[in-house]
């Protein structure tokens, strides 16, 4: 496995692989890697000749400065994990390498995600998706992969990035990898390491509430009622502060109205637990 700190060195090596006809898969990350990231890397190794991962904590997608400043950084462990799972190339750039013209070079010109960013994370984290689109567009320009691997854990992000790829006519296929969870159902997240033992225990009920909503939907309970009950169940726990529980159409990301035809029905939540804000979602089978 080779680690590159500059886009020029990375592109030089990638050009050789491209010339040899190898397919390139790409896994963008912010580091502090865990088994969820490992699962993306494994999917990429299985589906591409060459696996490239990036580690870059992108400041433009953080709406909360304290969250950015306390974001865990574990470079040695990250490299070990990537190597263990068969990654070939790592791009670990400086801020200047990703944004040579400065951070405020703007988002992705002319992109308006409309209803895709009006609710949930888009509503609660102003500027977040503009920053995500900005960095992923930049990384895709540098790596030019055939396939981009994304986690279902960030459901709204996958919708926004797929829309960006369509708008910009980028020649990249996206693959969505299921969420990896702890034994009690808590979705793995780099931010989980900042929870106290009590907060960690309380966080286990986030997935249980999502399961309750999924069960209720399958038995035909009214959607708004289920959302309200899940919110209240979490509000009753002193260590949890839920921001939303929303059942929505996976295509439009608009709230689901009982009985409406949808291809993919999803329930998502964001919950503050101690110093961190966690998100999770479940697709209704
Ligand atoms: P991050 O480092 O948080 O920016 O995440 C990098 C990628 O890993 C994103 O595509 C995430 O959706 C994905 N990811 C994060 N947590 C998990 C998880 N628990 N299971 C699967 N994928 C995940």
PDB file of C-alpha atoms and ligand atoms in Angstrom:
ATOM      1  CA  UNK A   1       0.000   0.000   0.000  1.00  0.00           C
ATOM      2  CA  UNK A   2       1.315   3.432  -0.954  1.00  0.00           C
ATOM      3  CA  UNK A   3       0.384   6.647   0.856  1.00  0.00           C
ATOM      4  CA  UNK A   4       0.427   9.879  -1.159  1.00  0.00           C
ATOM      5  CA  UNK A   5       0.137  13.353   0.326  1.00  0.00           C
ATOM      6  CA  UNK A   6      -0.180  15.230  -2.929  1.00  0.00           C
ATOM      7  CA  UNK A   7      -2.661  14.947  -5.763  1.00  0.00           C
ATOM      8  CA  UNK A   8       0.156  15.191  -8.330  1.00  0.00           C
ATOM      9  CA  UNK A   9       1.946  12.089  -6.960  1.00  0.00           C
ATOM     10  CA  UNK A  10      -1.354  10.213  -6.666  1.00  0.00           C
ATOM     11  CA  UNK A  11      -2.432  11.113 -10.207  1.00  0.00           C
ATOM     12  CA  UNK A  12       0.918  10.040 -11.605  1.00  0.00           C
ATOM     13  CA  UNK A  13       0.584   6.604 -10.070  1.00  0.00           C
ATOM     14  CA  UNK A  14      -3.094   6.317 -11.042  1.00  0.00           C
ATOM     15  CA  UNK A  15      -2.285   7.179 -14.666  1.00  0.00           C
ATOM     16  CA  UNK A  16      -0.026   4.109 -14.860  1.00  0.00           C
ATOM     17  CA  UNK A  17      -2.815   1.834 -13.559  1.00  0.00           C
ATOM     18  CA  UNK A  18      -5.366   3.418 -15.888  1.00  0.00           C
ATOM     19  CA  UNK A  19      -3.041   2.876 -18.844  1.00  0.00           C
ATOM     20  CA  UNK A  20      -2.767  -0.789 -17.846  1.00  0.00           C
ATOM     21  CA  UNK A  21      -6.582  -0.990 -18.083  1.00  0.00           C
ATOM     22  CA  UNK A  22      -7.253  -1.434 -14.348  1.00  0.00           C
ATOM     23  CA  UNK A  23     -10.613  -0.449 -12.872  1.00  0.00           C
ATOM     24  CA  UNK A  24     -10.333   2.044 -10.013  1.00  0.00           C
ATOM     25  CA  UNK A  25     -12.600   2.038  -6.959  1.00  0.00           C
ATOM     26  CA  UNK A  26     -12.620   4.917  -4.478  1.00  0.00           C
ATOM     27  CA  UNK A  27     -13.578   5.147  -0.788  1.00  0.00           C
ATOM     28  CA  UNK A  28     -13.534   8.722   0.569  1.00  0.00           C
ATOM     29  CA  UNK A  29     -13.284   8.981   4.374  1.00  0.00           C
ATOM     30  CA  UNK A  30     -12.476  11.455   7.131  1.00  0.00           C
ATOM     31  CA  UNK A  31     -10.282   8.955   8.996  1.00  0.00           C
ATOM     32  CA  UNK A  32     -10.722   7.585  12.541  1.00  0.00           C
ATOM     33  CA  UNK A  33     -11.564   4.431  10.652  1.00  0.00           C
ATOM     34  CA  UNK A  34     -13.693   1.591  12.011  1.00  0.00           C
ATOM     35  CA  UNK A  35     -15.323  -1.626  10.783  1.00  0.00           C
ATOM     36  CA  UNK A  36     -17.898   0.405   8.794  1.00  0.00           C
ATOM     37  CA  UNK A  37     -15.128   1.949   6.697  1.00  0.00           C
ATOM     38  CA  UNK A  38     -13.469  -1.488   6.454  1.00  0.00           C
ATOM     39  CA  UNK A  39     -16.645  -2.875   4.940  1.00  0.00           C
ATOM     40  CA  UNK A  40     -16.537  -0.169   2.219  1.00  0.00           C
ATOM     41  CA  UNK A  41     -12.893  -1.005   1.517  1.00  0.00           C
ATOM     42  CA  UNK A  42     -13.706  -4.727   1.263  1.00  0.00           C
ATOM     43  CA  UNK A  43     -16.577  -4.028  -1.145  1.00  0.00           C
ATOM     44  CA  UNK A  44     -14.211  -1.880  -3.205  1.00  0.00           C
ATOM     45  CA  UNK A  45     -11.466  -4.535  -3.233  1.00  0.00           C
ATOM     46  CA  UNK A  46     -14.036  -7.116  -4.365  1.00  0.00           C
ATOM     47  CA  UNK A  47     -15.406  -4.877  -7.113  1.00  0.00           C
ATOM     48  CA  UNK A  48     -12.344  -3.077  -8.527  1.00  0.00           C
ATOM     49  CA  UNK A  49      -8.801  -3.893  -9.632  1.00  0.00           C
ATOM     50  CA  UNK A  50      -7.395  -1.024  -7.610  1.00  0.00           C
ATOM     51  CA  UNK A  51      -8.705   0.372  -4.323  1.00  0.00           C
ATOM     52  CA  UNK A  52      -8.009   4.001  -3.452  1.00  0.00           C
ATOM     53  CA  UNK A  53      -9.033   5.492  -0.095  1.00  0.00           C
ATOM     54  CA  UNK A  54      -8.738   9.107   0.977  1.00  0.00           C
ATOM     55  CA  UNK A  55      -8.387  10.416   4.504  1.00  0.00           C
ATOM     56  CA  UNK A  56      -9.272  14.079   4.758  1.00  0.00           C
ATOM     57  CA  UNK A  57     -11.225  15.915   7.454  1.00  0.00           C
ATOM     58  CA  UNK A  58     -12.992  18.412   5.234  1.00  0.00           C
ATOM     59  CA  UNK A  59     -13.566  21.688   7.127  1.00  0.00           C
ATOM     60  CA  UNK A  60     -16.118  23.039   4.644  1.00  0.00           C
ATOM     61  CA  UNK A  61     -18.724  20.422   5.603  1.00  0.00           C
ATOM     62  CA  UNK A  62     -18.644  21.184   9.347  1.00  0.00           C
ATOM     63  CA  UNK A  63     -21.287  23.624  10.518  1.00  0.00           C
ATOM     64  CA  UNK A  64     -20.031  23.305  14.105  1.00  0.00           C
ATOM     65  CA  UNK A  65     -16.473  24.425  14.815  1.00  0.00           C
ATOM     66  CA  UNK A  66     -16.209  22.430  18.056  1.00  0.00           C
ATOM     67  CA  UNK A  67     -17.160  19.260  16.164  1.00  0.00           C
ATOM     68  CA  UNK A  68     -14.393  19.906  13.618  1.00  0.00           C
ATOM     69  CA  UNK A  69     -11.810  20.670  16.298  1.00  0.00           C
ATOM     70  CA  UNK A  70     -12.587  17.544  18.317  1.00  0.00           C
ATOM     71  CA  UNK A  71     -12.908  15.200  15.325  1.00  0.00           C
ATOM     72  CA  UNK A  72     -10.763  12.139  16.198  1.00  0.00           C
ATOM     73  CA  UNK A  73      -7.493  11.734  14.264  1.00  0.00           C
ATOM     74  CA  UNK A  74      -5.832   8.281  14.302  1.00  0.00           C
ATOM     75  CA  UNK A  75      -3.374   8.166  11.361  1.00  0.00           C
ATOM     76  CA  UNK A  76      -1.373   5.066  12.299  1.00  0.00           C
ATOM     77  CA  UNK A  77      -4.420   2.925  13.103  1.00  0.00           C
ATOM     78  CA  UNK A  78      -6.102   4.133   9.891  1.00  0.00           C
ATOM     79  CA  UNK A  79      -3.206   3.042   7.705  1.00  0.00           C
ATOM     80  CA  UNK A  80      -3.060  -0.321   9.455  1.00  0.00           C
ATOM     81  CA  UNK A  81      -6.804  -0.916   8.899  1.00  0.00           C
ATOM     82  CA  UNK A  82      -6.645   0.086   5.232  1.00  0.00           C
ATOM     83  CA  UNK A  83      -3.668  -2.170   4.615  1.00  0.00           C
ATOM     84  CA  UNK A  84      -5.301  -5.099   6.433  1.00  0.00           C
ATOM     85  CA  UNK A  85      -8.333  -4.896   4.172  1.00  0.00           C
ATOM     86  CA  UNK A  86      -6.435  -4.747   0.888  1.00  0.00           C
ATOM     87  CA  UNK A  87      -6.404  -1.040   0.043  1.00  0.00           C
ATOM     88  CA  UNK A  88      -3.746  -0.233  -2.573  1.00  0.00           C
ATOM     89  CA  UNK A  89      -3.416   3.554  -2.506  1.00  0.00           C
ATOM     90  CA  UNK A  90      -4.129   6.120   0.180  1.00  0.00           C
ATOM     91  CA  UNK A  91      -4.532   9.827  -0.482  1.00  0.00           C
ATOM     92  CA  UNK A  92      -3.922  11.781   2.737  1.00  0.00           C
ATOM     93  CA  UNK A  93      -3.665  15.362   1.539  1.00  0.00           C
ATOM     94  CA  UNK A  94      -3.076  18.707   3.221  1.00  0.00           C
ATOM     95  CA  UNK A  95      -5.767  21.399   3.149  1.00  0.00           C
ATOM     96  CA  UNK A  96      -3.782  23.261   0.475  1.00  0.00           C
ATOM     97  CA  UNK A  97      -3.593  20.225  -1.776  1.00  0.00           C
ATOM     98  CA  UNK A  98      -7.384  19.826  -1.791  1.00  0.00           C
ATOM     99  CA  UNK A  99      -8.164  23.551  -1.890  1.00  0.00           C
ATOM    100  CA  UNK A 100      -5.222  25.256  -3.649  1.00  0.00           C
ATOM    101  CA  UNK A 101      -7.346  28.376  -4.170  1.00  0.00           C
ATOM    102  CA  UNK A 102      -8.544  28.537  -0.578  1.00  0.00           C
ATOM    103  CA  UNK A 103     -11.555  27.193   1.243  1.00  0.00           C
ATOM    104  CA  UNK A 104     -14.003  29.750  -0.067  1.00  0.00           C
ATOM    105  CA  UNK A 105     -13.501  28.824  -3.702  1.00  0.00           C
ATOM    106  CA  UNK A 106     -17.246  28.208  -3.468  1.00  0.00           C
ATOM    107  CA  UNK A 107     -19.291  25.056  -3.676  1.00  0.00           C
ATOM    108  CA  UNK A 108     -19.880  23.254  -6.903  1.00  0.00           C
ATOM    109  CA  UNK A 109     -20.897  26.030  -9.303  1.00  0.00           C
ATOM    110  CA  UNK A 110     -24.551  26.121 -10.241  1.00  0.00           C
ATOM    111  CA  UNK A 111     -25.627  23.159  -8.113  1.00  0.00           C
ATOM    112  CA  UNK A 112     -28.909  23.448  -6.266  1.00  0.00           C
ATOM    113  CA  UNK A 113     -30.053  20.240  -4.612  1.00  0.00           C
ATOM    114  CA  UNK A 114     -33.553  21.623  -3.972  1.00  0.00           C
ATOM    115  CA  UNK A 115     -35.766  19.313  -1.943  1.00  0.00           C
ATOM    116  CA  UNK A 116     -32.931  16.794  -1.400  1.00  0.00           C
ATOM    117  CA  UNK A 117     -31.306  19.145   1.121  1.00  0.00           C
ATOM    118  CA  UNK A 118     -34.375  20.925   2.488  1.00  0.00           C
ATOM    119  CA  UNK A 119     -35.035  18.516   5.354  1.00  0.00           C
ATOM    120  CA  UNK A 120     -33.203  16.411   7.952  1.00  0.00           C
ATOM    121  CA  UNK A 121     -29.412  16.992   7.798  1.00  0.00           C
ATOM    122  CA  UNK A 122     -29.839  19.747   5.221  1.00  0.00           C
ATOM    123  CA  UNK A 123     -32.158  21.660   7.550  1.00  0.00           C
ATOM    124  CA  UNK A 124     -30.170  21.010  10.745  1.00  0.00           C
ATOM    125  CA  UNK A 125     -26.651  21.563   9.378  1.00  0.00           C
ATOM    126  CA  UNK A 126     -26.588  24.706   7.204  1.00  0.00           C
ATOM    127  CA  UNK A 127     -23.950  24.480   4.473  1.00  0.00           C
ATOM    128  CA  UNK A 128     -23.105  20.847   5.258  1.00  0.00           C
ATOM    129  CA  UNK A 129     -24.087  19.337   1.911  1.00  0.00           C
ATOM    130  CA  UNK A 130     -22.554  22.203  -0.084  1.00  0.00           C
ATOM    131  CA  UNK A 131     -19.273  21.297   1.674  1.00  0.00           C
ATOM    132  CA  UNK A 132     -19.736  17.563   1.067  1.00  0.00           C
ATOM    133  CA  UNK A 133     -20.454  18.154  -2.636  1.00  0.00           C
ATOM    134  CA  UNK A 134     -17.474  20.517  -2.888  1.00  0.00           C
ATOM    135  CA  UNK A 135     -14.976  18.051  -1.424  1.00  0.00           C
ATOM    136  CA  UNK A 136     -16.298  14.929  -3.150  1.00  0.00           C
ATOM    137  CA  UNK A 137     -16.357  16.718  -6.513  1.00  0.00           C
ATOM    138  CA  UNK A 138     -12.765  17.793  -5.922  1.00  0.00           C
ATOM    139  CA  UNK A 139     -11.717  14.262  -4.854  1.00  0.00           C
ATOM    140  CA  UNK A 140     -13.467  12.723  -7.870  1.00  0.00           C
ATOM    141  CA  UNK A 141     -11.612  15.154 -10.157  1.00  0.00           C
ATOM    142  CA  UNK A 142      -8.316  14.046  -8.623  1.00  0.00           C
ATOM    143  CA  UNK A 143      -8.923  10.277  -8.413  1.00  0.00           C
ATOM    144  CA  UNK A 144     -11.252   9.840 -11.435  1.00  0.00           C
ATOM    145  CA  UNK A 145     -12.482   6.450 -10.215  1.00  0.00           C
ATOM    146  CA  UNK A 146     -14.797   4.135 -12.108  1.00  0.00           C
ATOM    147  CA  UNK A 147     -16.744   3.355  -8.926  1.00  0.00           C
ATOM    148  CA  UNK A 148     -17.419   5.392  -5.788  1.00  0.00           C
ATOM    149  CA  UNK A 149     -18.239   3.518  -2.557  1.00  0.00           C
ATOM    150  CA  UNK A 150     -20.538   5.210  -0.027  1.00  0.00           C
ATOM    151  CA  UNK A 151     -22.160   4.073   3.222  1.00  0.00           C
ATOM    152  CA  UNK A 152     -25.925   3.801   3.647  1.00  0.00           C
ATOM    153  CA  UNK A 153     -25.374   5.236   7.128  1.00  0.00           C
ATOM    154  CA  UNK A 154     -25.299   8.692   5.475  1.00  0.00           C
ATOM    155  CA  UNK A 155     -28.453   8.111   3.437  1.00  0.00           C
ATOM    156  CA  UNK A 156     -29.158  11.741   2.551  1.00  0.00           C
ATOM    157  CA  UNK A 157     -25.505  12.215   1.576  1.00  0.00           C
ATOM    158  CA  UNK A 158     -25.734   9.317  -0.896  1.00  0.00           C
ATOM    159  CA  UNK A 159     -28.817  10.954  -2.480  1.00  0.00           C
ATOM    160  CA  UNK A 160     -27.064  14.335  -2.739  1.00  0.00           C
ATOM    161  CA  UNK A 161     -23.878  12.859  -4.213  1.00  0.00           C
ATOM    162  CA  UNK A 162     -25.765  10.746  -6.740  1.00  0.00           C
ATOM    163  CA  UNK A 163     -27.660  13.884  -7.788  1.00  0.00           C
ATOM    164  CA  UNK A 164     -24.363  15.780  -8.121  1.00  0.00           C
ATOM    165  CA  UNK A 165     -22.918  13.007 -10.302  1.00  0.00           C
ATOM    166  CA  UNK A 166     -26.008  13.168 -12.531  1.00  0.00           C
ATOM    167  CA  UNK A 167     -25.990  16.990 -12.770  1.00  0.00           C
ATOM    168  CA  UNK A 168     -22.298  17.134 -13.638  1.00  0.00           C
ATOM    169  CA  UNK A 169     -22.431  14.108 -15.951  1.00  0.00           C
ATOM    170  CA  UNK A 170     -19.522  12.513 -14.113  1.00  0.00           C
ATOM    171  CA  UNK A 171     -18.553   9.092 -15.388  1.00  0.00           C
ATOM    172  CA  UNK A 172     -18.612   7.258 -12.092  1.00  0.00           C
ATOM    173  CA  UNK A 173     -20.896   4.546 -10.754  1.00  0.00           C
ATOM    174  CA  UNK A 174     -21.940   4.642  -7.084  1.00  0.00           C
ATOM    175  CA  UNK A 175     -22.195   1.595  -4.844  1.00  0.00           C
ATOM    176  CA  UNK A 176     -23.974   1.877  -1.505  1.00  0.00           C
ATOM    177  CA  UNK A 177     -22.734  -0.374   1.318  1.00  0.00           C
ATOM    178  CA  UNK A 178     -25.031  -1.380   4.242  1.00  0.00           C
ATOM    179  CA  UNK A 179     -24.448   0.093   7.703  1.00  0.00           C
ATOM    180  CA  UNK A 180     -22.184  -1.854  10.059  1.00  0.00           C
ATOM    181  CA  UNK A 181     -23.466  -1.912  13.650  1.00  0.00           C
ATOM    182  CA  UNK A 182     -22.280  -2.754  17.161  1.00  0.00           C
ATOM    183  CA  UNK A 183     -23.803  -5.770  18.939  1.00  0.00           C
ATOM    184  CA  UNK A 184     -26.564  -3.572  20.464  1.00  0.00           C
ATOM    185  CA  UNK A 185     -27.405  -2.096  17.052  1.00  0.00           C
ATOM    186  CA  UNK A 186     -25.615   1.256  17.397  1.00  0.00           C
ATOM    187  CA  UNK A 187     -24.273   2.270  13.982  1.00  0.00           C
ATOM    188  CA  UNK A 188     -20.476   2.486  14.008  1.00  0.00           C
ATOM    189  CA  UNK A 189     -19.314   6.086  13.820  1.00  0.00           C
ATOM    190  CA  UNK A 190     -15.970   7.803  14.328  1.00  0.00           C
ATOM    191  CA  UNK A 191     -17.747  10.033  16.842  1.00  0.00           C
ATOM    192  CA  UNK A 192     -18.798   7.088  19.082  1.00  0.00           C
ATOM    193  CA  UNK A 193     -15.315   7.118  20.659  1.00  0.00           C
ATOM    194  CA  UNK A 194     -16.205  10.422  22.357  1.00  0.00           C
ATOM    195  CA  UNK A 195     -19.155   8.940  24.306  1.00  0.00           C
ATOM    196  CA  UNK A 196     -18.875   8.190  28.051  1.00  0.00           C
ATOM    197  CA  UNK A 197     -19.894   4.636  29.086  1.00  0.00           C
ATOM    198  CA  UNK A 198     -23.357   5.902  30.153  1.00  0.00           C
ATOM    199  CA  UNK A 199     -23.819   7.869  26.932  1.00  0.00           C
ATOM    200  CA  UNK A 200     -22.672   4.861  24.907  1.00  0.00           C
ATOM    201  CA  UNK A 201     -25.314   2.689  26.643  1.00  0.00           C
ATOM    202  CA  UNK A 202     -28.039   5.269  26.028  1.00  0.00           C
ATOM    203  CA  UNK A 203     -27.038   5.562  22.346  1.00  0.00           C
ATOM    204  CA  UNK A 204     -27.997   1.900  21.875  1.00  0.00           C
ATOM    205  CA  UNK A 205     -31.653   2.893  21.988  1.00  0.00           C
ATOM    206  CA  UNK A 206     -31.375   5.023  18.798  1.00  0.00           C
ATOM    207  CA  UNK A 207     -31.457   1.910  16.632  1.00  0.00           C
ATOM    208  CA  UNK A 208     -34.114   0.311  18.850  1.00  0.00           C
ATOM    209  CA  UNK A 209     -36.410   3.289  18.218  1.00  0.00           C
ATOM    210  CA  UNK A 210     -35.771   3.059  14.468  1.00  0.00           C
ATOM    211  CA  UNK A 211     -36.637  -0.655  14.656  1.00  0.00           C
ATOM    212  CA  UNK A 212     -39.869   0.197  16.482  1.00  0.00           C
ATOM    213  CA  UNK A 213     -40.814   2.629  13.694  1.00  0.00           C
ATOM    214  CA  UNK A 214     -40.003   0.011  11.028  1.00  0.00           C
ATOM    215  CA  UNK A 215     -42.133  -2.564  12.902  1.00  0.00           C
ATOM    216  CA  UNK A 216     -44.994  -0.065  13.258  1.00  0.00           C
ATOM    217  CA  UNK A 217     -44.927   0.831   9.553  1.00  0.00           C
ATOM    218  CA  UNK A 218     -45.025  -2.852   8.621  1.00  0.00           C
ATOM    219  CA  UNK A 219     -48.102  -3.303  10.811  1.00  0.00           C
ATOM    220  CA  UNK A 220     -49.836  -0.311   9.237  1.00  0.00           C
ATOM    221  CA  UNK A 221     -49.596   2.249  12.059  1.00  0.00           C
ATOM    222  CA  UNK A 222     -49.925   5.934  11.051  1.00  0.00           C
ATOM    223  CA  UNK A 223     -46.505   7.333  10.139  1.00  0.00           C
ATOM    224  CA  UNK A 224     -46.736  10.661  11.989  1.00  0.00           C
ATOM    225  CA  UNK A 225     -47.799   8.820  15.145  1.00  0.00           C
ATOM    226  CA  UNK A 226     -44.798   6.477  14.914  1.00  0.00           C
ATOM    227  CA  UNK A 227     -42.403   9.402  14.401  1.00  0.00           C
ATOM    228  CA  UNK A 228     -43.886  11.172  17.432  1.00  0.00           C
ATOM    229  CA  UNK A 229     -43.677   8.062  19.629  1.00  0.00           C
ATOM    230  CA  UNK A 230     -40.012   7.454  18.716  1.00  0.00           C
ATOM    231  CA  UNK A 231     -39.158  11.120  19.416  1.00  0.00           C
ATOM    232  CA  UNK A 232     -40.915  10.978  22.800  1.00  0.00           C
ATOM    233  CA  UNK A 233     -39.291   7.672  23.755  1.00  0.00           C
ATOM    234  CA  UNK A 234     -35.851   9.190  23.175  1.00  0.00           C
ATOM    235  CA  UNK A 235     -36.759  12.520  24.821  1.00  0.00           C
ATOM    236  CA  UNK A 236     -37.656  10.557  27.981  1.00  0.00           C
ATOM    237  CA  UNK A 237     -34.017   9.414  28.250  1.00  0.00           C
ATOM    238  CA  UNK A 238     -31.995  12.121  29.980  1.00  0.00           C
ATOM    239  CA  UNK A 239     -28.825  11.497  27.931  1.00  0.00           C
ATOM    240  CA  UNK A 240     -30.517  11.679  24.518  1.00  0.00           C
ATOM    241  CA  UNK A 241     -31.688  14.788  22.684  1.00  0.00           C
ATOM    242  CA  UNK A 242     -33.329  13.726  19.435  1.00  0.00           C
ATOM    243  CA  UNK A 243     -33.517  16.381  16.676  1.00  0.00           C
ATOM    244  CA  UNK A 244     -35.833  14.543  14.299  1.00  0.00           C
ATOM    245  CA  UNK A 245     -37.303  11.170  13.435  1.00  0.00           C
ATOM    246  CA  UNK A 246     -38.501  11.221   9.857  1.00  0.00           C
ATOM    247  CA  UNK A 247     -40.061   8.609   7.588  1.00  0.00           C
ATOM    248  CA  UNK A 248     -39.497   9.564   3.949  1.00  0.00           C
ATOM    249  CA  UNK A 249     -39.536   8.477   0.321  1.00  0.00           C
ATOM    250  CA  UNK A 250     -35.971   7.381  -0.485  1.00  0.00           C
ATOM    251  CA  UNK A 251     -36.183   8.889  -3.988  1.00  0.00           C
ATOM    252  CA  UNK A 252     -37.469  12.372  -3.226  1.00  0.00           C
ATOM    253  CA  UNK A 253     -36.439  12.559   0.469  1.00  0.00           C
ATOM    254  CA  UNK A 254     -39.865  14.104   1.110  1.00  0.00           C
ATOM    255  CA  UNK A 255     -41.991  12.974   4.094  1.00  0.00           C
ATOM    256  CA  UNK A 256     -43.910   9.773   3.467  1.00  0.00           C
ATOM    257  CA  UNK A 257     -47.672  10.128   3.377  1.00  0.00           C
ATOM    258  CA  UNK A 258     -49.486   6.950   4.446  1.00  0.00           C
ATOM    259  CA  UNK A 259     -50.509   4.836   1.463  1.00  0.00           C
ATOM    260  CA  UNK A 260     -48.431   6.742  -1.133  1.00  0.00           C
ATOM    261  CA  UNK A 261     -46.554   4.511  -3.608  1.00  0.00           C
ATOM    262  CA  UNK A 262     -42.792   4.545  -2.907  1.00  0.00           C
ATOM    263  CA  UNK A 263     -39.941   2.376  -4.109  1.00  0.00           C
ATOM    264  CA  UNK A 264     -37.834   2.729  -1.003  1.00  0.00           C
ATOM    265  CA  UNK A 265     -39.221   3.782   2.362  1.00  0.00           C
ATOM    266  CA  UNK A 266     -36.668   5.012   4.897  1.00  0.00           C
ATOM    267  CA  UNK A 267     -36.715   6.189   8.502  1.00  0.00           C
ATOM    268  CA  UNK A 268     -33.866   8.414   9.692  1.00  0.00           C
ATOM    269  CA  UNK A 269     -32.953  10.180  12.908  1.00  0.00           C
ATOM    270  CA  UNK A 270     -30.372  12.556  14.357  1.00  0.00           C
ATOM    271  CA  UNK A 271     -29.740  12.516  18.100  1.00  0.00           C
ATOM    272  CA  UNK A 272     -27.420  14.530  20.312  1.00  0.00           C
ATOM    273  CA  UNK A 273     -25.713  12.343  22.905  1.00  0.00           C
ATOM    274  CA  UNK A 274     -23.330  14.168  25.248  1.00  0.00           C
ATOM    275  CA  UNK A 275     -20.688  15.909  23.133  1.00  0.00           C
ATOM    276  CA  UNK A 276     -21.678  14.389  19.798  1.00  0.00           C
ATOM    277  CA  UNK A 277     -24.494  14.300  17.308  1.00  0.00           C
ATOM    278  CA  UNK A 278     -25.239  10.869  15.822  1.00  0.00           C
ATOM    279  CA  UNK A 279     -27.299   9.967  12.762  1.00  0.00           C
ATOM    280  CA  UNK A 280     -28.773   6.657  11.715  1.00  0.00           C
ATOM    281  CA  UNK A 281     -31.416   5.296   9.356  1.00  0.00           C
ATOM    282  CA  UNK A 282     -33.156   2.081   8.380  1.00  0.00           C
ATOM    283  CA  UNK A 283     -34.683   1.062   5.085  1.00  0.00           C
ATOM    284  CA  UNK A 284     -38.142  -0.454   5.609  1.00  0.00           C
ATOM    285  CA  UNK A 285     -38.048  -3.949   4.097  1.00  0.00           C
TER     286      UNK A 285
HETATM  287  P1  LIG B   1     -16.793   9.394   7.196  1.00  0.00           P
HETATM  288  O1  LIG B   1     -15.380   9.006   7.490  1.00  0.00           O
HETATM  289  O2  LIG B   1     -17.664   9.472   8.402  1.00  0.00           O
HETATM  290  O3  LIG B   1     -16.898  10.603   6.298  1.00  0.00           O
HETATM  291  O4  LIG B   1     -17.399   8.190   6.359  1.00  0.00           O
HETATM  292  C1  LIG B   1     -16.790   7.719   5.193  1.00  0.00           C
HETATM  293  C2  LIG B   1     -17.711   6.730   4.531  1.00  0.00           C
HETATM  294  O5  LIG B   1     -17.937   5.625   5.411  1.00  0.00           O
HETATM  295  C3  LIG B   1     -19.087   7.305   4.186  1.00  0.00           C
HETATM  296  O6  LIG B   1     -19.490   6.842   2.914  1.00  0.00           O
HETATM  297  C4  LIG B   1     -19.954   6.763   5.298  1.00  0.00           C
HETATM  298  O7  LIG B   1     -21.317   6.655   4.932  1.00  0.00           O
HETATM  299  C5  LIG B   1     -19.326   5.403   5.524  1.00  0.00           C
HETATM  300  N1  LIG B   1     -19.657   4.891   6.870  1.00  0.00           N
HETATM  301  C6  LIG B   1     -19.580   5.565   8.042  1.00  0.00           C
HETATM  302  N2  LIG B   1     -20.029   4.788   9.062  1.00  0.00           N
HETATM  303  C7  LIG B   1     -20.409   3.596   8.512  1.00  0.00           C
HETATM  304  C8  LIG B   1     -20.958   2.388   9.039  1.00  0.00           C
HETATM  305  N3  LIG B   1     -21.224   2.230  10.340  1.00  0.00           N
HETATM  306  N4  LIG B   1     -21.219   1.385   8.172  1.00  0.00           N
HETATM  307  C9  LIG B   1     -20.967   1.519   6.841  1.00  0.00           C
HETATM  308  N5  LIG B   1     -20.433   2.641   6.291  1.00  0.00           N
HETATM  309  C10 LIG B   1     -20.173   3.664   7.109  1.00  0.00           C
END
